[in-house]
Amino acid sequence: MMTRLWRKVSYNYREGGLGGLLRKWLWHLREAIWSDSQWLIYEMMLGEGDLRVRPMVERRKLGFPDLVDLGYFKAQYFPEAMQRRMESGAVCHGFFVGDRLATIGWTTSGYLELDVSLRVSCAGSAGLFDFYTYKEFRSRGYYTNALLQLLAVTRDAGLDKAYIAVDPSNVASIKAIERAGFHRLRRITKRRRFGVSQVIKEEILR
């Protein structure tokens, strides 16, 4: 328990120093007591459009030891969560420019993970989630290219739909998702009050 707490403190300190650490813990406190979280859910029918894509980045499946060797921050600071995710059947994909990791993302079959405590069922379909592009590779089309590659892989695996979720305030990710051909489907809101969470609203957007 103390080891996990120390890793979380170390990660938040690395990201923002002492001021950032304080802001992060105040944010966590507010989130636990009284907060609303939202996600935009996007859908893509895999029979639509042309998913042939010229890879800009090389895709590789990654195991947990690979994530550690690559210095992926979540494997360093939240290893138990990453291992549980893999044990539940999620697949990690790394996208490389040469030998450098540019983008990382995850796929699942049958559900879409919104956060560690909330999943959306999508039977017979793929969920794409938790993408991260390193700063030096952003705004160069690598994220969109990674999505297109995964959509092609998903279709070749026999699944007919794919879903992805995004924070409504993440404009850059929304643009990349829409460039890949996803269509906005619905908005989900999760309310947290004094440590108790519940989905309170699902709004259809089309």
CSV table of C-alpha atoms in Angstrom, one decimal:
chain,number,residue,atom,x,y,z
A,1,MET,CA,0.0,0.0,0.0
A,2,MET,CA,2.7,2.4,1.0
A,3,THR,CA,4.7,1.5,-2.2
A,4,ARG,CA,1.7,2.4,-4.4
A,5,LEU,CA,1.2,5.6,-2.6
A,6,TRP,CA,4.9,6.6,-2.9
A,7,ARG,CA,4.8,5.8,-6.7
A,8,LYS,CA,1.7,8.0,-7.1
A,9,VAL,CA,3.3,10.8,-5.2
A,10,SER,CA,6.5,10.5,-7.2
A,11,TYR,CA,4.6,10.5,-10.5
A,12,ASN,CA,2.6,13.6,-9.6
A,13,TYR,CA,5.8,15.4,-8.3
A,14,ARG,CA,7.6,14.5,-11.6
A,15,GLU,CA,4.8,16.0,-13.6
A,16,GLY,CA,4.4,19.3,-11.8
A,17,GLY,CA,6.8,19.7,-8.9
A,18,LEU,CA,5.6,20.6,-5.4
A,19,GLY,CA,2.9,23.0,-6.6
A,20,GLY,CA,1.6,20.4,-9.1
A,21,LEU,CA,1.6,17.8,-6.5
A,22,LEU,CA,-0.6,19.9,-4.2
A,23,ARG,CA,-2.9,20.8,-7.0
A,24,LYS,CA,-3.3,17.2,-8.0
A,25,TRP,CA,-4.1,16.0,-4.5
A,26,LEU,CA,-6.7,18.8,-4.1
A,27,TRP,CA,-8.2,17.7,-7.4
A,28,HIS,CA,-8.4,14.1,-6.2
A,29,LEU,CA,-10.0,15.2,-3.0
A,30,ARG,CA,-12.6,17.3,-4.9
A,31,GLU,CA,-13.2,14.4,-7.4
A,32,ALA,CA,-13.8,12.0,-4.5
A,33,ILE,CA,-16.3,14.3,-2.7
A,34,TRP,CA,-18.2,16.1,-5.4
A,35,SER,CA,-17.6,15.8,-9.1
A,36,ASP,CA,-19.0,15.0,-12.5
A,37,SER,CA,-17.0,13.3,-15.3
A,38,GLN,CA,-18.0,13.2,-18.9
A,39,TRP,CA,-17.0,11.2,-22.0
A,40,LEU,CA,-18.0,11.5,-25.6
A,41,ILE,CA,-18.5,8.1,-27.2
A,42,TYR,CA,-17.6,7.7,-30.8
A,43,GLU,CA,-18.6,4.7,-33.1
A,44,MET,CA,-17.3,3.4,-36.4
A,45,MET,CA,-18.9,0.8,-38.6
A,46,LEU,CA,-15.9,-1.1,-39.9
A,47,GLY,CA,-17.6,-1.8,-43.3
A,48,GLU,CA,-17.7,1.9,-44.0
A,49,GLY,CA,-15.0,3.6,-45.9
A,50,ASP,CA,-11.5,2.5,-47.0
A,51,LEU,CA,-9.3,1.4,-44.1
A,52,ARG,CA,-6.3,0.8,-46.2
A,53,VAL,CA,-3.6,3.1,-44.8
A,54,ARG,CA,0.0,3.8,-45.4
A,55,PRO,CA,1.6,3.2,-42.0
A,56,MET,CA,3.5,6.3,-40.7
A,57,VAL,CA,4.4,4.3,-37.6
A,58,GLU,CA,5.2,0.7,-37.0
A,59,ARG,CA,2.7,-1.2,-34.8
A,60,ARG,CA,3.9,-3.7,-32.2
A,61,LYS,CA,2.0,-5.6,-29.6
A,62,LEU,CA,3.5,-5.0,-26.2
A,63,GLY,CA,3.6,-7.1,-23.0
A,64,PHE,CA,4.1,-5.7,-19.6
A,65,PRO,CA,7.9,-6.3,-19.6
A,66,ASP,CA,8.1,-4.3,-22.9
A,67,LEU,CA,6.2,-1.4,-21.2
A,68,VAL,CA,8.7,-1.4,-18.4
A,69,ASP,CA,11.7,-1.6,-20.7
A,70,LEU,CA,10.3,1.3,-22.8
A,71,GLY,CA,9.9,3.4,-19.7
A,72,TYR,CA,6.1,3.8,-20.1
A,73,PHE,CA,5.1,5.9,-17.2
A,74,LYS,CA,2.0,4.0,-16.3
A,75,ALA,CA,4.0,0.7,-16.1
A,76,GLN,CA,6.4,2.5,-13.8
A,77,TYR,CA,4.0,4.2,-11.5
A,78,PHE,CA,0.8,2.0,-11.7
A,79,PRO,CA,2.2,-1.5,-12.5
A,80,GLU,CA,-0.6,-3.4,-10.7
A,81,ALA,CA,-3.3,-1.6,-12.7
A,82,MET,CA,-1.5,-2.3,-16.0
A,83,GLN,CA,-1.0,-6.0,-15.2
A,84,ARG,CA,-4.7,-6.3,-14.2
A,85,ARG,CA,-5.7,-4.7,-17.4
A,86,MET,CA,-3.7,-7.2,-19.5
A,87,GLU,CA,-5.0,-10.1,-17.4
A,88,SER,CA,-8.5,-9.0,-18.2
A,89,GLY,CA,-7.8,-9.4,-22.0
A,90,ALA,CA,-6.8,-5.9,-23.0
A,91,VAL,CA,-4.1,-5.7,-25.7
A,92,CYS,CA,-1.5,-2.9,-25.6
A,93,HIS,CA,-0.2,-1.5,-28.9
A,94,GLY,CA,3.0,0.6,-29.4
A,95,PHE,CA,3.5,2.7,-32.5
A,96,PHE,CA,7.1,3.4,-33.3
A,97,VAL,CA,9.1,5.9,-35.3
A,98,GLY,CA,12.3,4.0,-35.8
A,99,ASP,CA,13.1,2.6,-32.4
A,100,ARG,CA,11.3,5.4,-30.5
A,101,LEU,CA,7.8,4.9,-29.0
A,102,ALA,CA,5.6,7.7,-30.4
A,103,THR,CA,2.0,6.6,-29.5
A,104,ILE,CA,0.6,3.9,-27.2
A,105,GLY,CA,-3.0,2.6,-27.0
A,106,TRP,CA,-5.1,-0.3,-25.9
A,107,THR,CA,-7.8,-2.4,-27.5
A,108,THR,CA,-10.5,-4.7,-26.0
A,109,SER,CA,-13.2,-6.9,-27.3
A,110,GLY,CA,-16.7,-6.6,-26.0
A,111,TYR,CA,-16.3,-3.6,-23.9
A,112,LEU,CA,-14.9,0.0,-23.8
A,113,GLU,CA,-13.0,1.1,-20.7
A,114,LEU,CA,-13.8,4.7,-19.7
A,115,ASP,CA,-11.9,4.6,-16.4
A,116,VAL,CA,-10.8,1.9,-14.0
A,117,SER,CA,-14.2,1.7,-12.5
A,118,LEU,CA,-16.5,2.2,-15.5
A,119,ARG,CA,-16.9,0.1,-18.7
A,120,VAL,CA,-19.4,0.3,-21.5
A,121,SER,CA,-20.5,-3.0,-23.0
A,122,CYS,CA,-20.2,-3.3,-26.8
A,123,ALA,CA,-20.8,-7.0,-27.6
A,124,GLY,CA,-19.2,-8.1,-30.8
A,125,SER,CA,-17.3,-4.9,-31.2
A,126,ALA,CA,-13.9,-3.4,-30.2
A,127,GLY,CA,-13.1,-0.8,-27.7
A,128,LEU,CA,-10.1,1.5,-28.3
A,129,PHE,CA,-8.9,3.5,-25.2
A,130,ASP,CA,-6.2,5.1,-23.1
A,131,PHE,CA,-4.1,6.5,-26.0
A,132,TYR,CA,-1.1,8.6,-25.3
A,133,THR,CA,1.2,10.3,-27.8
A,134,TYR,CA,4.6,11.6,-26.5
A,135,LYS,CA,5.0,15.4,-26.8
A,136,GLU,CA,7.7,15.3,-29.5
A,137,PHE,CA,5.4,13.3,-31.8
A,138,ARG,CA,2.2,15.3,-31.4
A,139,SER,CA,0.5,17.3,-34.2
A,140,ARG,CA,2.2,15.2,-36.8
A,141,GLY,CA,-0.7,12.8,-37.6
A,142,TYR,CA,0.7,9.8,-35.8
A,143,TYR,CA,-2.3,9.4,-33.5
A,144,THR,CA,-4.8,9.3,-36.4
A,145,ASN,CA,-2.5,6.9,-38.3
A,146,ALA,CA,-2.4,4.6,-35.2
A,147,LEU,CA,-6.2,4.6,-35.0
A,148,LEU,CA,-6.5,3.7,-38.6
A,149,GLN,CA,-4.1,0.8,-38.3
A,150,LEU,CA,-6.1,-0.5,-35.3
A,151,LEU,CA,-9.4,-0.2,-37.1
A,152,ALA,CA,-8.0,-2.3,-39.9
A,153,VAL,CA,-6.7,-4.9,-37.5
A,154,THR,CA,-10.1,-4.9,-35.7
A,155,ARG,CA,-12.0,-5.4,-39.0
A,156,ASP,CA,-9.6,-8.2,-40.1
A,157,ALA,CA,-10.3,-9.9,-36.7
A,158,GLY,CA,-14.0,-10.1,-37.7
A,159,LEU,CA,-15.5,-7.4,-35.6
A,160,ASP,CA,-18.0,-5.1,-37.2
A,161,LYS,CA,-17.8,-2.0,-35.0
A,162,ALA,CA,-15.3,0.0,-33.0
A,163,TYR,CA,-15.9,2.5,-30.2
A,164,ILE,CA,-13.6,5.1,-28.6
A,165,ALA,CA,-14.2,7.6,-25.8
A,166,VAL,CA,-12.7,11.0,-25.2
A,167,ASP,CA,-12.9,13.9,-22.7
A,168,PRO,CA,-15.1,16.6,-24.3
A,169,SER,CA,-12.4,19.2,-23.5
A,170,ASN,CA,-9.7,17.3,-25.4
A,171,VAL,CA,-10.0,19.1,-28.7
A,172,ALA,CA,-6.8,17.7,-30.3
A,173,SER,CA,-7.9,14.1,-29.7
A,174,ILE,CA,-11.4,14.8,-30.9
A,175,LYS,CA,-10.0,16.1,-34.2
A,176,ALA,CA,-7.8,13.1,-34.6
A,177,ILE,CA,-10.7,10.7,-33.8
A,178,GLU,CA,-13.0,12.4,-36.3
A,179,ARG,CA,-10.2,12.4,-39.0
A,180,ALA,CA,-10.0,8.6,-38.6
A,181,GLY,CA,-13.7,8.4,-39.5
A,182,PHE,CA,-15.4,7.9,-36.1
A,183,HIS,CA,-18.9,9.4,-35.7
A,184,ARG,CA,-20.1,10.9,-32.4
A,185,LEU,CA,-22.7,8.7,-30.8
A,186,ARG,CA,-23.5,9.7,-27.2
A,187,ARG,CA,-22.3,11.5,-24.1
A,188,ILE,CA,-22.0,9.7,-20.7
A,189,THR,CA,-21.9,11.6,-17.4
A,190,LYS,CA,-20.7,10.0,-14.2
A,191,ARG,CA,-21.5,11.7,-10.9
A,192,ARG,CA,-19.5,11.1,-7.7
A,193,ARG,CA,-20.9,12.3,-4.4
A,194,PHE,CA,-19.0,11.6,-1.1
A,195,GLY,CA,-17.2,8.6,-2.6
A,196,VAL,CA,-20.2,7.0,-4.3
A,197,SER,CA,-20.2,6.9,-8.1
A,198,GLN,CA,-23.1,6.4,-10.5
A,199,VAL,CA,-23.8,7.0,-14.2
A,200,ILE,CA,-26.6,9.6,-14.1
A,201,LYS,CA,-27.0,10.5,-17.8
A,202,GLU,CA,-26.6,9.0,-21.2
A,203,GLU,CA,-27.4,11.4,-24.0
A,204,ILE,CA,-27.7,10.3,-27.6
A,205,LEU,CA,-26.0,12.8,-29.9
A,206,ARG,CA,-27.2,11.7,-33.3
